[in-house]
C-alpha positions as a LaTeX table, in Angstrom:
\begin{tabular}{lrrr}
\hline
Residue & $x$ (\AA) & $y$ (\AA) & $z$ (\AA) \\
\hline
Met1 & 48.93 & 95.75 & $-65.62$ \\
Pro2 & 46.30 & 98.21 & $-64.32$ \\
Phe3 & 47.57 & 101.71 & $-63.59$ \\
Ser4 & 44.30 & 103.36 & $-62.55$ \\
Leu5 & 42.99 & 102.49 & $-59.11$ \\
Pro6 & 40.55 & 104.21 & $-56.77$ \\
Tyr7 & 41.69 & 105.72 & $-53.49$ \\
Asn8 & 40.10 & 107.74 & $-50.76$ \\
Thr9 & 40.21 & 111.36 & $-51.93$ \\
Ala10 & 39.98 & 112.49 & $-48.30$ \\
Val11 & 43.73 & 112.06 & $-48.06$ \\
Arg12 & 44.05 & 115.23 & $-50.11$ \\
Glu13 & 42.78 & 117.19 & $-47.15$ \\
Gln14 & 45.82 & 116.08 & $-45.16$ \\
Arg15 & 48.09 & 117.90 & $-47.63$ \\
Arg16 & 46.59 & 121.20 & $-46.52$ \\
Ser17 & 48.27 & 120.95 & $-43.15$ \\
Ser18 & 50.79 & 123.55 & $-42.05$ \\
Pro19 & 54.45 & 122.97 & $-42.93$ \\
Ser20 & 55.11 & 121.90 & $-39.37$ \\
Ala21 & 52.88 & 118.85 & $-39.92$ \\
Leu22 & 54.59 & 117.69 & $-43.12$ \\
Asp23 & 56.37 & 114.36 & $-42.99$ \\
Phe24 & 59.75 & 115.63 & $-44.18$ \\
Leu25 & 62.49 & 113.00 & $-43.92$ \\
Pro26 & 65.34 & 113.80 & $-46.35$ \\
Thr27 & 66.54 & 110.78 & $-48.35$ \\
Gln28 & 70.14 & 109.67 & $-48.31$ \\
Pro29 & 71.59 & 110.26 & $-51.82$ \\
Trp30 & 73.59 & 107.03 & $-51.60$ \\
Ala31 & 70.32 & 105.08 & $-51.39$ \\
Val32 & 69.21 & 106.59 & $-54.72$ \\
Arg33 & 72.53 & 105.66 & $-56.34$ \\
Ala34 & 72.13 & 102.14 & $-54.96$ \\
Leu35 & 68.68 & 101.87 & $-56.53$ \\
Val36 & 70.05 & 102.76 & $-59.95$ \\
Asp37 & 73.24 & 100.72 & $-59.61$ \\
Gln38 & 71.78 & 97.48 & $-58.29$ \\
Ile39 & 68.14 & 97.46 & $-59.41$ \\
Leu40 & 67.22 & 99.77 & $-62.29$ \\
Gly41 & 70.51 & 100.17 & $-64.14$ \\
Ala42 & 71.75 & 103.52 & $-65.40$ \\
Asp43 & 70.21 & 102.94 & $-68.84$ \\
Ala44 & 66.72 & 102.88 & $-67.32$ \\
Leu45 & 66.92 & 106.60 & $-66.52$ \\
Ala46 & 69.26 & 107.80 & $-69.28$ \\
Gly47 & 67.45 & 110.55 & $-71.18$ \\
Ser48 & 64.23 & 109.98 & $-69.22$ \\
Val49 & 62.06 & 112.72 & $-67.77$ \\
Val50 & 61.81 & 112.04 & $-64.03$ \\
Cys51 & 59.33 & 113.72 & $-61.72$ \\
Glu52 & 60.13 & 114.14 & $-58.01$ \\
Pro53 & 56.80 & 115.31 & $-56.54$ \\
Ala54 & 57.81 & 115.43 & $-52.84$ \\
Ala55 & 61.21 & 117.01 & $-53.32$ \\
Gly56 & 61.73 & 118.55 & $-49.89$ \\
Ala57 & 65.33 & 119.81 & $-49.86$ \\
Gly58 & 66.01 & 118.18 & $-53.24$ \\
Asp59 & 68.25 & 115.29 & $-52.18$ \\
Ile60 & 66.64 & 112.70 & $-54.48$ \\
Ala61 & 66.35 & 115.21 & $-57.31$ \\
Arg62 & 69.98 & 116.30 & $-57.20$ \\
Thr63 & 71.09 & 112.67 & $-57.20$ \\
Leu64 & 68.85 & 111.80 & $-60.15$ \\
Leu65 & 70.60 & 114.54 & $-62.12$ \\
Glu66 & 73.65 & 112.28 & $-62.13$ \\
Phe67 & 71.72 & 109.91 & $-64.42$ \\
Thr68 & 69.46 & 112.20 & $-66.46$ \\
Pro69 & 69.33 & 115.97 & $-67.03$ \\
His70 & 65.54 & 115.95 & $-67.17$ \\
Val71 & 64.43 & 116.11 & $-63.54$ \\
Arg72 & 61.25 & 117.98 & $-62.66$ \\
Val73 & 60.87 & 119.04 & $-59.06$ \\
Ala74 & 57.78 & 119.83 & $-57.02$ \\
Asp75 & 56.54 & 119.88 & $-53.43$ \\
Val76 & 53.46 & 120.99 & $-51.57$ \\
Ala77 & 55.60 & 123.33 & $-49.42$ \\
Asp78 & 58.27 & 125.84 & $-50.37$ \\
Tyr79 & 61.52 & 124.58 & $-48.87$ \\
Gly80 & 63.49 & 127.22 & $-50.74$ \\
Ile81 & 65.30 & 124.84 & $-53.08$ \\
Arg82 & 64.56 & 127.20 & $-55.94$ \\
Asn83 & 67.59 & 129.08 & $-54.58$ \\
Ile84 & 69.98 & 126.13 & $-54.56$ \\
Tyr85 & 68.70 & 123.56 & $-57.01$ \\
Glu86 & 69.46 & 125.35 & $-60.32$ \\
Gln87 & 66.15 & 124.22 & $-61.84$ \\
Pro88 & 62.61 & 125.57 & $-61.33$ \\
Ile89 & 60.42 & 124.00 & $-58.67$ \\
Ser90 & 56.63 & 123.83 & $-58.74$ \\
Ile91 & 54.80 & 124.43 & $-55.47$ \\
Arg92 & 51.79 & 122.18 & $-55.83$ \\
Asp93 & 49.85 & 119.34 & $-54.26$ \\
Phe94 & 50.86 & 116.26 & $-56.23$ \\
Leu95 & 47.57 & 114.53 & $-55.44$ \\
Ser96 & 45.63 & 117.33 & $-57.13$ \\
Trp97 & 47.93 & 117.61 & $-60.15$ \\
Thr98 & 46.93 & 116.26 & $-63.55$ \\
Pro99 & 49.81 & 116.68 & $-66.02$ \\
Asp100 & 49.08 & 117.71 & $-69.58$ \\
Glu101 & 50.73 & 115.94 & $-72.50$ \\
Thr102 & 53.87 & 118.08 & $-72.33$ \\
Glu103 & 54.29 & 117.46 & $-68.58$ \\
Val104 & 53.83 & 113.69 & $-68.38$ \\
Pro105 & 57.07 & 112.16 & $-67.00$ \\
Asp106 & 58.64 & 108.85 & $-67.91$ \\
Trp107 & 59.32 & 108.09 & $-64.26$ \\
Val108 & 58.06 & 109.20 & $-60.87$ \\
Cys109 & 60.72 & 108.70 & $-58.21$ \\
Thr110 & 60.11 & 109.95 & $-54.69$ \\
Asn111 & 60.04 & 109.46 & $-50.94$ \\
Pro112 & 56.35 & 110.12 & $-50.21$ \\
Pro113 & 54.95 & 111.07 & $-46.81$ \\
Phe114 & 54.30 & 107.76 & $-45.03$ \\
Thr115 & 50.60 & 108.37 & $-44.43$ \\
Leu116 & 50.10 & 109.42 & $-48.06$ \\
Gly117 & 52.33 & 106.82 & $-49.67$ \\
Glu118 & 49.48 & 104.76 & $-50.99$ \\
Ala119 & 47.77 & 107.79 & $-52.51$ \\
Phe120 & 51.04 & 108.96 & $-54.10$ \\
Ile121 & 51.54 & 105.54 & $-55.69$ \\
His122 & 47.99 & 105.35 & $-57.03$ \\
His123 & 48.27 & 108.81 & $-58.54$ \\
Ala124 & 51.73 & 108.29 & $-60.05$ \\
Leu125 & 50.68 & 105.01 & $-61.65$ \\
Arg126 & 47.95 & 106.81 & $-63.57$ \\
Phe127 & 50.34 & 108.67 & $-65.86$ \\
Ala128 & 54.00 & 107.62 & $-65.51$ \\
Arg129 & 55.05 & 106.41 & $-68.96$ \\
Arg130 & 57.77 & 103.99 & $-67.88$ \\
Gly131 & 57.53 & 103.40 & $-64.18$ \\
Val132 & 57.26 & 104.47 & $-60.56$ \\
Ala133 & 59.86 & 104.03 & $-57.81$ \\
Val134 & 59.18 & 105.00 & $-54.21$ \\
Ile135 & 61.24 & 104.46 & $-51.09$ \\
Val136 & 59.12 & 103.54 & $-48.09$ \\
Arg137 & 59.53 & 102.02 & $-44.67$ \\
Thr138 & 59.51 & 98.27 & $-45.12$ \\
Ala139 & 56.55 & 98.21 & $-42.71$ \\
Phe140 & 54.58 & 99.85 & $-45.52$ \\
Leu141 & 54.21 & 96.35 & $-46.98$ \\
Glu142 & 52.10 & 95.34 & $-44.00$ \\
Gly143 & 48.42 & 96.04 & $-43.37$ \\
Gln144 & 45.21 & 94.40 & $-44.52$ \\
Gly145 & 43.69 & 97.62 & $-45.81$ \\
Arg146 & 46.74 & 98.52 & $-47.89$ \\
Tyr147 & 46.86 & 94.96 & $-49.23$ \\
Glu148 & 43.23 & 95.12 & $-50.33$ \\
Arg149 & 43.44 & 98.60 & $-51.84$ \\
Leu150 & 46.85 & 98.37 & $-53.50$ \\
Phe151 & 48.98 & 95.25 & $-53.36$ \\
Ser152 & 46.25 & 92.69 & $-54.18$ \\
Gln153 & 45.18 & 94.69 & $-57.24$ \\
Cys154 & 48.44 & 96.18 & $-58.43$ \\
Pro155 & 51.49 & 94.61 & $-56.79$ \\
Pro156 & 54.89 & 96.11 & $-57.53$ \\
Asp157 & 57.19 & 94.41 & $-59.99$ \\
Ile158 & 60.17 & 94.66 & $-57.63$ \\
Ile159 & 60.47 & 94.99 & $-53.87$ \\
Ala160 & 64.07 & 96.05 & $-53.29$ \\
Val161 & 65.00 & 95.78 & $-49.62$ \\
His162 & 68.04 & 97.67 & $-48.33$ \\
Ala163 & 70.15 & 95.11 & $-46.48$ \\
Glu164 & 71.77 & 97.93 & $-44.48$ \\
Arg165 & 69.86 & 100.68 & $-42.74$ \\
Val166 & 69.13 & 103.92 & $-44.59$ \\
Pro167 & 69.11 & 106.51 & $-41.79$ \\
Met168 & 66.40 & 109.13 & $-42.22$ \\
Phe169 & 65.58 & 111.79 & $-39.66$ \\
Ser170 & 62.89 & 114.45 & $-39.51$ \\
Gly171 & 63.99 & 117.67 & $-41.16$ \\
Arg172 & 67.67 & 116.87 & $-41.59$ \\
Leu173 & 70.17 & 114.74 & $-43.46$ \\
Glu174 & 72.72 & 113.10 & $-41.19$ \\
Ala175 & 76.11 & 111.81 & $-42.25$ \\
Lys176 & 76.98 & 109.70 & $-39.22$ \\
Lys177 & 73.90 & 108.74 & $-37.23$ \\
Ser178 & 72.31 & 105.32 & $-37.62$ \\
Ser179 & 68.69 & 104.21 & $-37.56$ \\
Ala180 & 66.76 & 101.08 & $-36.66$ \\
Thr181 & 64.14 & 101.64 & $-39.37$ \\
Ser182 & 64.24 & 99.46 & $-42.47$ \\
Tyr183 & 63.57 & 100.96 & $-45.91$ \\
Ser184 & 62.74 & 99.39 & $-49.26$ \\
Trp185 & 62.19 & 100.61 & $-52.80$ \\
Leu186 & 58.94 & 99.59 & $-54.50$ \\
Ile187 & 59.11 & 99.66 & $-58.31$ \\
Trp188 & 56.33 & 99.41 & $-60.85$ \\
Phe189 & 57.07 & 99.18 & $-64.59$ \\
Arg190 & 54.51 & 100.34 & $-67.14$ \\
Asn191 & 54.60 & 96.99 & $-68.91$ \\
Gly192 & 55.53 & 94.95 & $-65.86$ \\
Ser193 & 54.09 & 91.60 & $-64.84$ \\
Gly194 & 53.30 & 92.55 & $-61.25$ \\
Glu195 & 55.04 & 89.45 & $-59.89$ \\
Ala196 & 56.40 & 91.33 & $-56.87$ \\
Arg197 & 59.88 & 89.85 & $-57.02$ \\
Thr198 & 61.90 & 90.52 & $-53.89$ \\
Arg199 & 65.50 & 91.61 & $-54.28$ \\
Trp200 & 68.03 & 92.83 & $-51.79$ \\
Ile201 & 70.22 & 95.89 & $-52.20$ \\
Ala202 & 73.57 & 94.73 & $-50.93$ \\
Pro203 & 75.40 & 96.92 & $-48.40$ \\
Cys204 & 76.87 & 99.77 & $-50.44$ \\
Arg205 & 76.83 & 102.97 & $-48.38$ \\
Glu206 & 80.61 & 103.09 & $-48.31$ \\
Leu207 & 80.67 & 102.74 & $-52.11$ \\
His208 & 78.01 & 105.31 & $-52.99$ \\
Glu209 & 78.25 & 107.91 & $-50.22$ \\
Arg210 & 80.04 & 111.21 & $-50.97$ \\
Ala211 & 81.14 & 113.96 & $-48.62$ \\
Ser212 & 79.52 & 116.50 & $-50.94$ \\
Asp213 & 76.10 & 114.98 & $-50.16$ \\
Tyr214 & 76.16 & 116.75 & $-46.81$ \\
His215 & 77.62 & 120.20 & $-47.43$ \\
Gly216 & 76.07 & 123.32 & $-48.84$ \\
Trp217 & 72.63 & 124.69 & $-48.06$ \\
Arg218 & 70.46 & 122.11 & $-46.34$ \\
Trp219 & 67.30 & 122.18 & $-44.30$ \\
Cys220 & 66.29 & 121.44 & $-40.75$ \\
Ala221 & 63.15 & 121.72 & $-38.68$ \\
His222 & 63.16 & 124.46 & $-36.06$ \\
Gly223 & 60.12 & 125.61 & $-34.16$ \\
Gly224 & 58.01 & 123.43 & $-36.44$ \\
Gln225 & 59.18 & 125.23 & $-39.57$ \\
Pro226 & 61.60 & 124.11 & $-42.31$ \\
Leu227 & 64.57 & 126.48 & $-42.15$ \\
Pro228 & 67.82 & 126.62 & $-44.10$ \\
His229 & 71.31 & 126.36 & $-42.70$ \\
Leu230 & 74.76 & 126.44 & $-44.20$ \\
Ser231 & 76.69 & 123.25 & $-43.57$ \\
Ile232 & 80.43 & 123.43 & $-44.23$ \\
Val233 & 82.43 & 120.23 & $-43.94$ \\
Gly234 & 85.79 & 121.74 & $-44.89$ \\
Ser235 & 87.37 & 125.04 & $-45.81$ \\
Thr236 & 87.78 & 124.04 & $-49.48$ \\
Asp237 & 84.01 & 124.17 & $-50.09$ \\
Val238 & 83.26 & 127.50 & $-48.41$ \\
Glu239 & 83.50 & 129.73 & $-51.50$ \\
His240 & 81.20 & 127.49 & $-53.58$ \\
Asp241 & 78.67 & 127.08 & $-50.77$ \\
Val242 & 78.42 & 130.79 & $-50.00$ \\
Ser243 & 78.05 & 131.77 & $-53.67$ \\
Gln244 & 75.29 & 129.19 & $-54.08$ \\
Ala245 & 73.56 & 130.51 & $-50.98$ \\
Leu246 & 73.62 & 134.26 & $-51.64$ \\
Ala247 & 69.92 & 134.39 & $-52.50$ \\
Ile248 & 69.12 & 133.14 & $-49.02$ \\
Leu249 & 71.84 & 135.09 & $-47.23$ \\
Arg250 & 70.51 & 138.38 & $-48.61$ \\
Asp251 & 66.92 & 137.61 & $-47.63$ \\
Pro252 & 66.36 & 139.42 & $-44.31$ \\
Val253 & 63.23 & 137.46 & $-43.40$ \\
Arg254 & 64.92 & 134.05 & $-43.26$ \\
Ala255 & 66.15 & 132.77 & $-39.91$ \\
Val256 & 69.05 & 130.42 & $-40.48$ \\
Ile257 & 69.34 & 128.08 & $-37.53$ \\
His258 & 70.65 & 124.56 & $-37.14$ \\
Pro259 & 70.23 & 123.11 & $-33.65$ \\
Gly260 & 73.09 & 120.83 & $-32.65$ \\
Arg261 & 76.34 & 119.89 & $-34.39$ \\
Leu262 & 77.36 & 123.54 & $-34.50$ \\
Arg263 & 80.65 & 125.22 & $-33.83$ \\
Val264 & 79.63 & 128.80 & $-34.49$ \\
Val265 & 76.33 & 130.62 & $-34.83$ \\
Ser266 & 76.61 & 134.25 & $-35.87$ \\
Ser267 & 74.86 & 137.16 & $-37.54$ \\
Leu268 & 75.51 & 138.26 & $-41.10$ \\
Val269 & 75.67 & 142.03 & $-41.38$ \\
Glu270 & 75.55 & 144.24 & $-44.47$ \\
Thr271 & 76.15 & 147.98 & $-44.75$ \\
Thr272 & 73.33 & 149.65 & $-46.67$ \\
Pro273 & 73.82 & 152.57 & $-49.13$ \\
Asp274 & 72.93 & 155.04 & $-46.39$ \\
Cys275 & 75.75 & 153.58 & $-44.28$ \\
Arg276 & 73.48 & 151.90 & $-41.76$ \\
Glu277 & 74.13 & 148.30 & $-40.89$ \\
Arg278 & 71.41 & 145.69 & $-40.87$ \\
Val279 & 71.40 & 142.09 & $-39.80$ \\
Leu280 & 70.58 & 139.94 & $-42.81$ \\
Ala281 & 70.22 & 136.51 & $-41.32$ \\
Arg282 & 71.42 & 134.00 & $-38.84$ \\
Ile283 & 73.92 & 131.53 & $-40.18$ \\
Ser284 & 75.08 & 128.25 & $-38.75$ \\
Val285 & 78.59 & 127.35 & $-39.75$ \\
Trp286 & 80.41 & 124.03 & $-40.12$ \\
His287 & 79.89 & 120.61 & $-38.64$ \\
Ala288 & 81.50 & 119.56 & $-35.39$ \\
Asp289 & 84.10 & 117.47 & $-37.20$ \\
Thr290 & 85.54 & 120.50 & $-39.03$ \\
Asp291 & 88.32 & 122.70 & $-37.69$ \\
Pro292 & 86.52 & 125.97 & $-36.80$ \\
Lys293 & 89.59 & 128.18 & $-37.18$ \\
Asp294 & 90.36 & 127.06 & $-40.73$ \\
Ala295 & 86.75 & 127.37 & $-41.83$ \\
Gln296 & 86.27 & 130.70 & $-40.05$ \\
Ala297 & 89.17 & 132.40 & $-41.81$ \\
Lys298 & 88.06 & 131.18 & $-45.24$ \\
Leu299 & 84.41 & 132.03 & $-44.58$ \\
Glu300 & 85.18 & 135.58 & $-43.47$ \\
Gln301 & 87.23 & 136.24 & $-46.62$ \\
Val302 & 84.54 & 134.84 & $-48.92$ \\
Leu303 & 81.86 & 136.96 & $-47.23$ \\
Val304 & 84.00 & 140.08 & $-47.64$ \\
Asp305 & 84.33 & 139.29 & $-51.35$ \\
His306 & 80.52 & 139.34 & $-51.57$ \\
Gly307 & 80.10 & 142.52 & $-49.53$ \\
Leu308 & 79.07 & 140.69 & $-46.36$ \\
Arg309 & 80.72 & 140.22 & $-43.02$ \\
Ile310 & 80.20 & 138.38 & $-39.76$ \\
Asp311 & 79.18 & 140.48 & $-36.79$ \\
Pro312 & 82.21 & 140.08 & $-34.50$ \\
Val313 & 80.12 & 140.54 & $-31.37$ \\
Gly314 & 77.81 & 137.71 & $-32.34$ \\
Leu315 & 80.72 & 135.52 & $-33.32$ \\
Asn316 & 82.56 & 136.04 & $-30.05$ \\
Thr317 & 79.57 & 135.48 & $-27.83$ \\
Met318 & 77.95 & 132.52 & $-29.50$ \\
Leu319 & 80.66 & 129.92 & $-29.72$ \\
Ala320 & 79.22 & 126.48 & $-28.99$ \\
Ala321 & 81.01 & 123.30 & $-27.96$ \\
\hline
\end{tabular}
């Protein structure tokens, strides 16, 4: 099947927008596991090199690591996942990237910006050795222009429709909220027939969802900018989450804010060698469904172990219901 199609290069200009204009909707990790479990099969990715070119906060990438150790991560904006992902990230415009022989991936798997989805697919199909899988709003299948430019010339091999909703929200990953938007995976195989077979991904959120998908350092949009926050869902995870997040905690230029679902917002304070105290960052602590007292005691002890502490004034004055 053809893997080289023309597209309007003007879409590249859209990728030069400020971070506030980026279409950042984190992908539910359970939806990635469902793709592998019900459609691709674990063997399809075993040992493969997978490229995630619109990584955002790294939710798809981290989940792909469950199936292959060879995940390459990139994004046009720096969401800071170099500090939490444990693998290097490339800050680059995917639509302007031409991989050399050592960089060519077996798979491209991503959640592209909706307005650039077509361009992402065209570009990925040019070089992916084994296939391309993208999750898109099911409405992406509509449209005369998209049909003429993409689907009539290079239809996907599989259209995998999620029978249950995959909730995606701008700038944040939510564990409990629902959504009315339908999502589907479109899959192209390098040697596929292009028959566009439609399959349904049976309801499986309860099977594939994990509490750990939602804790640790995550990202949210605040004031139009992607900002980190620390999300703690229970006191048992505090020590791991803080140690993973030290690179961000010790960066004085980062504002750590998470609007909503907060119990405590406070300042992290460190004593410098000359005995002066400085505020390192703002930190949002634990989800509303966590006992604040249990998490607070554990958090304070872990911060002390790392030479940090919570400003008691900030803690006492910024309790939120």
